[in-house]
C-alpha atoms as a printed R data frame, in Angstrom:
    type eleno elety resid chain resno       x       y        z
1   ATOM     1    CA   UNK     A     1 116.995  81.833 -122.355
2   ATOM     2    CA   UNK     A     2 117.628  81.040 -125.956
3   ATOM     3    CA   UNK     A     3 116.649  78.493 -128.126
4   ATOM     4    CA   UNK     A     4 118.285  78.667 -131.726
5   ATOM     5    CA   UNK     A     5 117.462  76.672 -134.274
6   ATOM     6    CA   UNK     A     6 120.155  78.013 -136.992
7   ATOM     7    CA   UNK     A     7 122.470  76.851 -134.379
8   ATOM     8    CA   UNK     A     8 121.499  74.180 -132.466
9   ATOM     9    CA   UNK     A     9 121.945  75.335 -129.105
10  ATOM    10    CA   UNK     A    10 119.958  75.744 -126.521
11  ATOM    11    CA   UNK     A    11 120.909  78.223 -123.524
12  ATOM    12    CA   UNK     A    12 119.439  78.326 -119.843
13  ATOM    13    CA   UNK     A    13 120.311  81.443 -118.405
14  ATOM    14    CA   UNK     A    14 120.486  81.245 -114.634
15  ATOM    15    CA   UNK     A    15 120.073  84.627 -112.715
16  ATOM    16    CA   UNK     A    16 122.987  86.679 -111.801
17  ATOM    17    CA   UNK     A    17 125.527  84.774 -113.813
18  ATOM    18    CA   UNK     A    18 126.739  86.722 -116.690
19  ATOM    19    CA   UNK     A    19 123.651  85.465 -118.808
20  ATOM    20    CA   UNK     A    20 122.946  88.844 -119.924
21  ATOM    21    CA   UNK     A    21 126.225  89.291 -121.050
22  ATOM    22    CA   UNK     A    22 126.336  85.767 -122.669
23  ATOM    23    CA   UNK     A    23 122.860  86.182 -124.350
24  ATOM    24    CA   UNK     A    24 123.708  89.279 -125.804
25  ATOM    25    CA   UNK     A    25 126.766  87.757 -127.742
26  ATOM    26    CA   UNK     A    26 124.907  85.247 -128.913
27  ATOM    27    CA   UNK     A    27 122.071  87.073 -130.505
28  ATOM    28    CA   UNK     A    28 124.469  89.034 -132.918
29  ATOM    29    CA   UNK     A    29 124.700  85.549 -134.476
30  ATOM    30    CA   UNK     A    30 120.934  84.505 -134.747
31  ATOM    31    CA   UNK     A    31 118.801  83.243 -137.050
32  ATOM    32    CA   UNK     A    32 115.527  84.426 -138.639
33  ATOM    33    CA   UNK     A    33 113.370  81.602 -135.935
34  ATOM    34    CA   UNK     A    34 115.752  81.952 -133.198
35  ATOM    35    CA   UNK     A    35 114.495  82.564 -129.945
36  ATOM    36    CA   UNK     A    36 115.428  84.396 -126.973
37  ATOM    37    CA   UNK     A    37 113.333  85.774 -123.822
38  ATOM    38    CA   UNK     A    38 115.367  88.158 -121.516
39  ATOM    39    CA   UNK     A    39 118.295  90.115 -122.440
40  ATOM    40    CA   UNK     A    40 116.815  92.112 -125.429
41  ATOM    41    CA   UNK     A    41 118.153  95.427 -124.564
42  ATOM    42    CA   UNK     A    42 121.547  94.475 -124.217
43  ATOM    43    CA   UNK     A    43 121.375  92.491 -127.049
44  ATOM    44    CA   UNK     A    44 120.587  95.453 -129.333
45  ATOM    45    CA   UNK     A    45 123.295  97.135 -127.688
46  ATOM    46    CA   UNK     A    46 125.944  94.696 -128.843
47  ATOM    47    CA   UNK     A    47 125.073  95.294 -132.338
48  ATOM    48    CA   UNK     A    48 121.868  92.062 -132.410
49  ATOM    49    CA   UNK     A    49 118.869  93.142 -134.602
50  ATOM    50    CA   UNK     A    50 115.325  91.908 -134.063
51  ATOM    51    CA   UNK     A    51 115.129  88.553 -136.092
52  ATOM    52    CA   UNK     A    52 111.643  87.151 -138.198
53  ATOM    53    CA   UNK     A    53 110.648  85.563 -134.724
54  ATOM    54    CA   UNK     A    54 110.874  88.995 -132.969
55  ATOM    55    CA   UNK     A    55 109.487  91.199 -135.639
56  ATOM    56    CA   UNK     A    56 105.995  89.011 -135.981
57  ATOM    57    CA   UNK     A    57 106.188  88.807 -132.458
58  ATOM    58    CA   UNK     A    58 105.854  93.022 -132.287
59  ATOM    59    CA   UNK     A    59 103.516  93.080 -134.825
60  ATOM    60    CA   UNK     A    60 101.039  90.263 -134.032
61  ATOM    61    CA   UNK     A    61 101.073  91.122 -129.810
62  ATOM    62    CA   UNK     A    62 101.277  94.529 -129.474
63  ATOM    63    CA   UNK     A    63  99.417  97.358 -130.325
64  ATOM    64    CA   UNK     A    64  99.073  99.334 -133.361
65  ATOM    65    CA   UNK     A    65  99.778 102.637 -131.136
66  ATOM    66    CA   UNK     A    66 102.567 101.283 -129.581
67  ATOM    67    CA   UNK     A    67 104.357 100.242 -132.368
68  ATOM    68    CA   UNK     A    68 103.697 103.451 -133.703
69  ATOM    69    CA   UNK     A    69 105.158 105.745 -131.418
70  ATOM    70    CA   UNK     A    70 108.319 103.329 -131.474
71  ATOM    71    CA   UNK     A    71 108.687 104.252 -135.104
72  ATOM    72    CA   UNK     A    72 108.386 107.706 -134.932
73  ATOM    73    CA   UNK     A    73 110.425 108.043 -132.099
74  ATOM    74    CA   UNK     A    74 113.274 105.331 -132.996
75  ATOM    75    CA   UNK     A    75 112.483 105.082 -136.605
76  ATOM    76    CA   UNK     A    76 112.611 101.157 -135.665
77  ATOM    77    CA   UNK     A    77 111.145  98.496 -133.772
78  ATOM    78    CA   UNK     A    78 113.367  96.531 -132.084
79  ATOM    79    CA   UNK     A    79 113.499  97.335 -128.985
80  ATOM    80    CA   UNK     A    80 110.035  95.971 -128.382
81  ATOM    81    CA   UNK     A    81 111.222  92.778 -129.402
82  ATOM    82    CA   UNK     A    82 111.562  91.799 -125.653
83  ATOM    83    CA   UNK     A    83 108.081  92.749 -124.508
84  ATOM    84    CA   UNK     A    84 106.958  90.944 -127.479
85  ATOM    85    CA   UNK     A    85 108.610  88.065 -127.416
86  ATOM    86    CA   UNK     A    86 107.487  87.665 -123.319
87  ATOM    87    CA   UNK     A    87 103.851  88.253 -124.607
88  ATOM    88    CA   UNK     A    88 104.189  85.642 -127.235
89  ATOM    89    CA   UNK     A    89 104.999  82.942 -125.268
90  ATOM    90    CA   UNK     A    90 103.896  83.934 -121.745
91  ATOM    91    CA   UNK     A    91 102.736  80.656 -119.802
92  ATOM    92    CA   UNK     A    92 105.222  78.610 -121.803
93  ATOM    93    CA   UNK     A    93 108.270  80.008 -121.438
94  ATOM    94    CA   UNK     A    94 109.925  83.073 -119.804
95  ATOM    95    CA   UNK     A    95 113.645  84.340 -119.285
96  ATOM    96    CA   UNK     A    96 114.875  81.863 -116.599
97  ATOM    97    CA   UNK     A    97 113.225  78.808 -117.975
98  ATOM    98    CA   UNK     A    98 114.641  75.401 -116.784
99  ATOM    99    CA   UNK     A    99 115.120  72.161 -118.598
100 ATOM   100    CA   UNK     A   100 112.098  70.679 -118.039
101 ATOM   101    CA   UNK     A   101 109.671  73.643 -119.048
102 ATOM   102    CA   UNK     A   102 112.133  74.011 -122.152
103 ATOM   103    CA   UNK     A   103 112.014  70.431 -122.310
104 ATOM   104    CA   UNK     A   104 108.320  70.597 -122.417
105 ATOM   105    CA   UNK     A   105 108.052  73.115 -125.176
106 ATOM   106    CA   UNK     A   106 110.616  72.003 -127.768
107 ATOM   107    CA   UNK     A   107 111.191  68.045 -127.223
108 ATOM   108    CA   UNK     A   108 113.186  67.665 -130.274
109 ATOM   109    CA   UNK     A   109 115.229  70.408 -129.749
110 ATOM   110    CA   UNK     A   110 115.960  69.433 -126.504
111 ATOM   111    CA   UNK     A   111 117.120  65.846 -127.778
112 ATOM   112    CA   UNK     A   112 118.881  67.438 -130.726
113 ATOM   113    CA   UNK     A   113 120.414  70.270 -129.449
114 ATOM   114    CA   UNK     A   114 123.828  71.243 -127.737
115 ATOM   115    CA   UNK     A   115 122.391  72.566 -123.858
116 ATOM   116    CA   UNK     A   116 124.444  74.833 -121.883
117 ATOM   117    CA   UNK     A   117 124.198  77.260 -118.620
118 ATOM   118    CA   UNK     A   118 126.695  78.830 -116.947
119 ATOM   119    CA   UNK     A   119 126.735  79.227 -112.728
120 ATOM   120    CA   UNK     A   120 128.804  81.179 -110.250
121 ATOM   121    CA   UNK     A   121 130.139  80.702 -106.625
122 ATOM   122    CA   UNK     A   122 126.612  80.309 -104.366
123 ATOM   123    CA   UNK     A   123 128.475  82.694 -101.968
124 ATOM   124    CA   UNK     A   124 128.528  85.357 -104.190
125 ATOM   125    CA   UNK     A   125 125.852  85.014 -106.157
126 ATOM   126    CA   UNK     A   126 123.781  85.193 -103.247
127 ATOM   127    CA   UNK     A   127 124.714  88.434 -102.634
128 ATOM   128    CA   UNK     A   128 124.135  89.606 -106.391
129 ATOM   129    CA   UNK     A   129 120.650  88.208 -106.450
130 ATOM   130    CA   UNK     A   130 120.400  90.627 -103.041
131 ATOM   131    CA   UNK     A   131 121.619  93.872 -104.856
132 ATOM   132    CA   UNK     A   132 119.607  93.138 -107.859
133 ATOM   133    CA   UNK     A   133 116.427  92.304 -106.542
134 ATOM   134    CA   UNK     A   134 116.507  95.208 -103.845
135 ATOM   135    CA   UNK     A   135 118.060  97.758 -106.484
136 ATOM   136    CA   UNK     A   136 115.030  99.990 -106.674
137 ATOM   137    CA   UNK     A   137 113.595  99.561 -102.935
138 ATOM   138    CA   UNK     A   138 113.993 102.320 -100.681
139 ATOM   139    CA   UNK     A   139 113.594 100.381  -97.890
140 ATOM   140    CA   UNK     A   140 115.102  96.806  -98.007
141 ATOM   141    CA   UNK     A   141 115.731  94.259  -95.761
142 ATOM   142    CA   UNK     A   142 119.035  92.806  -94.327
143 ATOM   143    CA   UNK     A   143 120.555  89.756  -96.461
144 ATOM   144    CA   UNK     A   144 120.055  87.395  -93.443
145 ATOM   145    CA   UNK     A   145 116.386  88.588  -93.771
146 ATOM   146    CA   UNK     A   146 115.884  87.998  -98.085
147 ATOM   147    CA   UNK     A   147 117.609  84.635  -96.791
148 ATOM   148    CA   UNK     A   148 115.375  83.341  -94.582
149 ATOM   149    CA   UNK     A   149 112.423  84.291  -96.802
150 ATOM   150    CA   UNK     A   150 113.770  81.643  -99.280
151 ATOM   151    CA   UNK     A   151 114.223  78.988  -97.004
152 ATOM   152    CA   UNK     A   152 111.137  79.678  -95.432
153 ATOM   153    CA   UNK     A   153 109.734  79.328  -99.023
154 ATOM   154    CA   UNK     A   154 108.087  82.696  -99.597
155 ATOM   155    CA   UNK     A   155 110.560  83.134 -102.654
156 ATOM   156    CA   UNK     A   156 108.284  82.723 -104.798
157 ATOM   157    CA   UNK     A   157 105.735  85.533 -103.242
158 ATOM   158    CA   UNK     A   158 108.491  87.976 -103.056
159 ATOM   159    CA   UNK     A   159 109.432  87.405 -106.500
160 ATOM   160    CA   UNK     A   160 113.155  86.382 -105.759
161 ATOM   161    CA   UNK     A   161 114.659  84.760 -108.365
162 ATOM   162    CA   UNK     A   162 117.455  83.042 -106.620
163 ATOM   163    CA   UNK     A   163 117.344  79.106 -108.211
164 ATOM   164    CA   UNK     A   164 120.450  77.840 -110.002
165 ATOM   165    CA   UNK     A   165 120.486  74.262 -109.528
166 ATOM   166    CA   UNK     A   166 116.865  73.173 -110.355
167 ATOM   167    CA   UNK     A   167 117.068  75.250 -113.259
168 ATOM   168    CA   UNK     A   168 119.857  72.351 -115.231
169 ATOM   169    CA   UNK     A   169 118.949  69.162 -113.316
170 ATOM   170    CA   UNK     A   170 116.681  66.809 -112.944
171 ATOM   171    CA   UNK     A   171 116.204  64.515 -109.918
172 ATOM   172    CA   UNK     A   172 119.932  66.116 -108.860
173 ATOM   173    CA   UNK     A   173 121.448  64.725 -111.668
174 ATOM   174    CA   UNK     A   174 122.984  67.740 -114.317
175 ATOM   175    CA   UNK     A   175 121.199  67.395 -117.763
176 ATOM   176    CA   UNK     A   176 122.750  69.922 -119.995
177 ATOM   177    CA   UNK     A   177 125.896  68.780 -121.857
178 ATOM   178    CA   UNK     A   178 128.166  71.440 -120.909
179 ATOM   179    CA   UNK     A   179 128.103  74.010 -117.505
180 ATOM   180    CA   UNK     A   180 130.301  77.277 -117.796
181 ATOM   181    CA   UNK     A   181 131.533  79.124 -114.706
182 ATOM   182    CA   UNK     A   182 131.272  83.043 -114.004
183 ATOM   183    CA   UNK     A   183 134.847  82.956 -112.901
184 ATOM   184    CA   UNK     A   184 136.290  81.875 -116.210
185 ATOM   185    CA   UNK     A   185 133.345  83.429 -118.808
186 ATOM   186    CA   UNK     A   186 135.675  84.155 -121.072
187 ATOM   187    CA   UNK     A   187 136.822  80.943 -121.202
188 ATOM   188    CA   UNK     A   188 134.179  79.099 -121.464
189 ATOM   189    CA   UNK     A   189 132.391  80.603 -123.992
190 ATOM   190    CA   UNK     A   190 134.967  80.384 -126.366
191 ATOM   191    CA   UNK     A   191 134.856  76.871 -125.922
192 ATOM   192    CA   UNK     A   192 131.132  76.944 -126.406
193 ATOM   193    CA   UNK     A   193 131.557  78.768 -129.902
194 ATOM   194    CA   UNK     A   194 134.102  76.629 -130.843
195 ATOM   195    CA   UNK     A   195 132.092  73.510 -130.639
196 ATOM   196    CA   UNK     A   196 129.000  74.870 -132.163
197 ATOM   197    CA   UNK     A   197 131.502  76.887 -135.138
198 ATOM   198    CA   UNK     A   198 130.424  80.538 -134.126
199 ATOM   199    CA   UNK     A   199 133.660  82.874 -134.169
200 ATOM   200    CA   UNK     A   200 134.596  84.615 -130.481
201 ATOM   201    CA   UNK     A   201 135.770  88.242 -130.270
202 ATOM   202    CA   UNK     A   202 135.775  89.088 -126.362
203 ATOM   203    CA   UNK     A   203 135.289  93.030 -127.232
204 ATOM   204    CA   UNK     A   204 132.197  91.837 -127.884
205 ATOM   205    CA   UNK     A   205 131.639  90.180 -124.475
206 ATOM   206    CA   UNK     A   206 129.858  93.034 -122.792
207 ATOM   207    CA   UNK     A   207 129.471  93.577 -119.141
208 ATOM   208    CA   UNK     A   208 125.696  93.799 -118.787
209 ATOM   209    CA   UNK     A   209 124.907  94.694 -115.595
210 ATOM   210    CA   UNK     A   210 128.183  94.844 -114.006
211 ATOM   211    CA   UNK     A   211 128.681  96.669 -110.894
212 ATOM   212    CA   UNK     A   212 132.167  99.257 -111.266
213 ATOM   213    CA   UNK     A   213 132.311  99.029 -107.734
214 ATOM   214    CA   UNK     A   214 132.225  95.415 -106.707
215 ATOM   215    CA   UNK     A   215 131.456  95.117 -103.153
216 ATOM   216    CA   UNK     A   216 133.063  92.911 -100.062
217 ATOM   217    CA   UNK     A   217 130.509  90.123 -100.169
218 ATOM   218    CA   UNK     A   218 132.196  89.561  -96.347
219 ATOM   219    CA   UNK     A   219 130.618  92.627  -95.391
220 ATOM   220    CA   UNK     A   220 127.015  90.903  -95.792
221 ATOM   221    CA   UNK     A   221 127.221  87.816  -94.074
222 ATOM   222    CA   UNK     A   222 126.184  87.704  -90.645
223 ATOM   223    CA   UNK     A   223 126.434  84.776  -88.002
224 ATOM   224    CA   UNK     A   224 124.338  81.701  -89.557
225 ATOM   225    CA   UNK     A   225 124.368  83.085  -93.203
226 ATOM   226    CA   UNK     A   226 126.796  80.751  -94.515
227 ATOM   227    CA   UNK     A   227 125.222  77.884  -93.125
228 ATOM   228    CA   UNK     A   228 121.828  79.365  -94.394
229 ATOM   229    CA   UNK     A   229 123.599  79.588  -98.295
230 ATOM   230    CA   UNK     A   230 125.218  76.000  -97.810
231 ATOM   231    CA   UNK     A   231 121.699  74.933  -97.269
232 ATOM   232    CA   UNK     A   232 120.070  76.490  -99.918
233 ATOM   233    CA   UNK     A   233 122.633  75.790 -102.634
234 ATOM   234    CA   UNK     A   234 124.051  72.662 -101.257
235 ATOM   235    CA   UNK     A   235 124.086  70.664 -104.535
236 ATOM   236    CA   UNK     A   236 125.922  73.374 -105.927
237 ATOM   237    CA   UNK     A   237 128.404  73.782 -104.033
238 ATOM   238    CA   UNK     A   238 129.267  70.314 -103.520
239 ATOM   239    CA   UNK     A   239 129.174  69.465 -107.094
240 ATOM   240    CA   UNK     A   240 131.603  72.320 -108.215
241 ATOM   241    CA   UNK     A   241 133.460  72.411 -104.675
242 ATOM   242    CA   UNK     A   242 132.848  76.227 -104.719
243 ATOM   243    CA   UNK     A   243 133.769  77.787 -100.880
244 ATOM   244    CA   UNK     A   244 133.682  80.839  -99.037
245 ATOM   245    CA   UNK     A   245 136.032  83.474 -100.623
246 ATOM   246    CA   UNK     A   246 138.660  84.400  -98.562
C-alpha cells in the first residue's frame, strides 16, 4: 500500500497481483513523507532508498541494537525500513489496506488523491494465493480444502489473505478512480504514470515474486472448485467478465 504525498496517489495493493512489482517501481520515485507498507525489500532492490518517513520510522521504533548491527553489517539502514514502517503504524494501517481503513486514516488524501489497484483473473489468482500462502508448509492441504476454509469463513484464523474485491469497493460499488489488470501490467501502469507525470521504463518493472515455472492452474481444480471461486469472487468476475482459462 502506498500513500504519496509528493505525488498524489494513493495505491491499494491487492494480494497476488503484481503489487510487489508495482510498489517497487513506484518507490524509486518517492518523496521524503511518502508512505509505503509492504514491498520494502523489493523496493530497495529496484534501486528505492529509505525516504525521511522510513528513516524516523527505524530510528524512533526500533532498537538501538538492532539498528546497530544493520550498520555494521550493511553499513546502512534501509532495509529495516519495512519492519519499521509496519511498527509505526500497526493498528492503522498494514500492507493490504482497503479504502475504507485508508479512507479512515488520511481523509483528505483520499478526497484529493488519484486511487488505483490493480486485480487479476479470480481463477488464477486463487491458485497464487494457494502457492504463496502454503510456500513454507511441509504439509499443506489440497486447494479444494484452503477453499472451503474461506467460504466457511475461517480465513481470517488461517491467515489467508485472499480478498480483492472488498479491498476497492464500498457497498459493491468500485471507489478508486482507475483499476489495472495483471494481464496487461505493463500497460496499465504506463498509463498510471502518465496521468500522474512520473516517466515509465519497463526494465524497471521487476518480477517480484514471479514463479519461472508457471504452473497449469487446470491441474488444481477439482469437481465443485469453480463453482466454489465463482462464489467467492463473484463481483469480480462479473464486473471484469474474467472466465475460466482455457
Amino acid at each position: 500500500m502506498i500513500i504519496s504525498h509528493r505525488h498524489k496517489f494513493i495505491f491499494i495493493h491487492i494480494p497476488k497481483t503484481a503489487g510487489s512489482t508495482i510498489s517497487a517501481y513506484l518507490a524509486r520515485e518517492f518523496g521524503p513523507w511518502d508512505l509505503q507498507l509492504g514491498s520494502w525489500k523489493d523496493a530497495l532492490g529496484n534501486g528505492a532508498n529509505a525516504n525521511r518517513l522510513a528513516l524516523i520510522a527505524i530510528f524512533c521504533h526500533l532498537s538501538p541494537l538492532k539498528i546497530a548491527k544493520t550498520l555494521v553489517r550493511n553499513g546502512k539502514v534501509d532495509s529495516l525500513a519495512g519492519a519499521a514502517l509496519s511498527r509505526r503504524f500497526a493498528g492503522k494501517l498494514a500492507d493490504h489496506s482497503g479504502a475504507s481503513e485508508i479512507e479512515a486514516f488520511d481523509p483528505s488524501a483520499w478526497r484529493q488523491y488519484f486511487k488505483f489497484c490493480f486485480v487479476r483473473n479470480p481463477f488464477e489468482r486463487a491458485v497464487s494465493i494457494y502457492n504463496w500462502h502454503y510456500r513454507k508448509t511441509e504439509t499443506r492441504p489440497s486447494f479444494s480444502q484452503m477453499l472451503c476454509l474461506i467460504e466457511e469463513g475461517a480465513a481470517r484464523s488461517e491467515r489467508i489473505n485472499w480478498e480483492s474485491w472488498q479491498l476497492y469497493t464500498k457497498n459493491d460499488e468500485i471507489v478508486v478512480d482507475f483499476v489495472g489488470r495483471q494481464e496487461r501490467l505493463s500497460e496499465d501502469l504506463r498509463m498510471i504514470c502518465d496521468r500522474l507525470g512520473l516517466p515509465f521504463d519497463d526494465r524497471f518493472l521487476i518480477r517480484a515474486k514471479a514463479n519461472p515455472t508457471r504452473p497449469d492452474i487446470r491441474s488444481y481444480y477439482k469437481p465443485g472448485d469453480r463453482e466454489r471461486v465463482e462464489r467467492l469472487f463473484g463481483p469480480e468476475i462479473e464486473h471484469f467478465k474474467y472466465r475460466f482459462p482455457d
